XYZ file of C-alpha atoms in Angstrom:
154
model
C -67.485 -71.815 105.088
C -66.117 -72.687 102.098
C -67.487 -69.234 100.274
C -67.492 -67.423 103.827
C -67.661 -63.820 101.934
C -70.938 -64.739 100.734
C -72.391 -66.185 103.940
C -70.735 -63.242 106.111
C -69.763 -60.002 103.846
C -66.353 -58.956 103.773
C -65.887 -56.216 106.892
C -63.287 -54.283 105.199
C -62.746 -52.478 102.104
C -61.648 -54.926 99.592
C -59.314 -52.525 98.026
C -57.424 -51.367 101.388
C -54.232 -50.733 100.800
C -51.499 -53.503 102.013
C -51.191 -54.700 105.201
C -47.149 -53.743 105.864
C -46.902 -54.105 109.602
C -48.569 -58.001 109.768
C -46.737 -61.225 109.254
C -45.573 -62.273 105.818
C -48.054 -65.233 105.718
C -51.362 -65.909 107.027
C -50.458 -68.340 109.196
C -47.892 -66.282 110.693
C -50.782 -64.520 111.779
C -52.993 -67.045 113.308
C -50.270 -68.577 114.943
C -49.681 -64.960 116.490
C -53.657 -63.504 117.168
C -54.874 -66.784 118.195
C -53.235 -69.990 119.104
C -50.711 -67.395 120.699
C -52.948 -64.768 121.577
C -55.659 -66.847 123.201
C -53.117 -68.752 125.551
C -53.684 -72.130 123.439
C -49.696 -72.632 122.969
C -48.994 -72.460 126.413
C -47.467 -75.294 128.661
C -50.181 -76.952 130.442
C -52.441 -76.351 127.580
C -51.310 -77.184 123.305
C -47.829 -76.005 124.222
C -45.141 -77.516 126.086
C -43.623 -81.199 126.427
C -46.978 -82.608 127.165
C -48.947 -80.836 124.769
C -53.440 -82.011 125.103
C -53.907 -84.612 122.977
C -50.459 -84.576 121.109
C -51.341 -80.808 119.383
C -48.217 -78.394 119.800
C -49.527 -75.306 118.963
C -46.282 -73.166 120.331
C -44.222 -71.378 117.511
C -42.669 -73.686 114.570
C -44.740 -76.792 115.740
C -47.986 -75.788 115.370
C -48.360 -76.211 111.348
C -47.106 -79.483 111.108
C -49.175 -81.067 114.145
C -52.030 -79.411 112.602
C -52.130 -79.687 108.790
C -53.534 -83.505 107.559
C -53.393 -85.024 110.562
C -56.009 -86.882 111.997
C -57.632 -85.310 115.412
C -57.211 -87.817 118.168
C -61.102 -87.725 119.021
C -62.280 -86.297 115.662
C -63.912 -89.047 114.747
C -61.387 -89.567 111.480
C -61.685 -85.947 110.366
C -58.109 -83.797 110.142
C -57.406 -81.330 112.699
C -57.055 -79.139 109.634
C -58.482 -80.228 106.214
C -56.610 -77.612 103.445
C -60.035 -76.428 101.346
C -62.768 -77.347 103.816
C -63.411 -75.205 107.210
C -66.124 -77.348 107.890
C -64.568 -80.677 108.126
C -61.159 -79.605 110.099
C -61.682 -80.710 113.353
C -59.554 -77.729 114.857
C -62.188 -74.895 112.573
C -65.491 -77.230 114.282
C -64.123 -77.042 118.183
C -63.336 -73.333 117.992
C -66.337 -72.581 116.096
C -68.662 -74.739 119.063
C -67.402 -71.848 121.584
C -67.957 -68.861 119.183
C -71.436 -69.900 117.986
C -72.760 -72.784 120.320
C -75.017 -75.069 119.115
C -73.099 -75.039 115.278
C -71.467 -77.605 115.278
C -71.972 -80.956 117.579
C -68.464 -82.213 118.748
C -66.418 -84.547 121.517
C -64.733 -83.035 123.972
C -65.508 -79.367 124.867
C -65.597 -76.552 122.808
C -62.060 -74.071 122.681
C -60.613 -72.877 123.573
C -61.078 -73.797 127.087
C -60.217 -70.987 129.079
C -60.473 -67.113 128.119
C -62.824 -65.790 125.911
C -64.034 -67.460 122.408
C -62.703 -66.440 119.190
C -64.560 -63.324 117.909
C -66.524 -63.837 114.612
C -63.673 -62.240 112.786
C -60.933 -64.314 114.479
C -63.339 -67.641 113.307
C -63.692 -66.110 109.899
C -60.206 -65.675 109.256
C -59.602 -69.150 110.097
C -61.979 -70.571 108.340
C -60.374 -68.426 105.156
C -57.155 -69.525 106.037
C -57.940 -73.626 105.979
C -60.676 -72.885 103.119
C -57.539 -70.993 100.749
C -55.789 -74.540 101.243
C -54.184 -73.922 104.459
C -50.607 -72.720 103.114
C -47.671 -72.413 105.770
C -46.199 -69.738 103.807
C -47.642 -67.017 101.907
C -50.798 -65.329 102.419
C -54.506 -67.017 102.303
C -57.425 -65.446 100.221
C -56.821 -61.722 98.525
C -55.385 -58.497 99.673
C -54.222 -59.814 102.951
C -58.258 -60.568 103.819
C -57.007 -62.925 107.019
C -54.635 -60.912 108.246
C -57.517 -57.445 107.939
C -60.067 -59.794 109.923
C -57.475 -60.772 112.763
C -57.335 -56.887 113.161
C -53.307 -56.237 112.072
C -53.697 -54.040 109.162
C -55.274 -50.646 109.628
C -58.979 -49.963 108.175
């Protein structure tokens, strides 16, 4: 989705005033709303000492297991490609459970268990990895990801 505001439009003001009360970077926030929000960095799932498939997504590890490195059954593609949703292996199996049938992939969609990301949870991602993926700082403009994952008032 690499221009995502033209394929879905933008469903907030653009000009909303800042977000104060989310994380300081968009990652913060989709380590917080959804790998820790939809149970993916607990133990027995991404989290733990035996993390599935080597993926930590628990607090501090997550980034670094993620970013530009190469999904175990992702058929060469990165877990997370900076600039392109739609070759990052992690944006194609959580994007399978939102909207089945969009992408074919191994393994089973995600995340598992619990309910799929909503289309604004898979948006934001896909903003996040599209903006380059940064650890720190925030993806896209006027705190966009952080608006879609719902922690900034309307």
């Amino acid at each position: 989705l690499n221009n995502w505001g033209k394929v879905m439009p933008p469903l907030v003001a653009k000009f909303a005033p800042l977000c104060e009360a989310a994380p300081s970077a968009s990652f913060a926030a989709i380590q917080t709303v959804i790998f820790n929000g939809k149970g993916c960095s607990i133990s027995g799932c991404h989290g733990g000492s035996s993390p599935a498939n080597g993926m930590n997504l628990s607090n501090g590890r997550a980034y670094a297991a993620i970013v530009n490195v190469t999904a175990r059954a992702g058929g060469g593609l990165k877990r997370v490609l900076p600039g392109d949703a739609n070759n990052s292996f992690l944006y194609r199996k959580v994007a399978a459970r939102t909207n089945p049938g969009s992408f074919t992939i191994s393994g089973s969609p995600m995340p598992l268990t619990g309910s799929a990301l909503s289309a604004n949870q898979l948006a934001a991602l896909a903003l996040w990895i599209d903006s380059g993926a940064p650890e720190f700082g925030r993806a896209g403009e006027l705190n966009e990801v952080e608006r879609l994952l719902g922690l900034c008032n309307p």
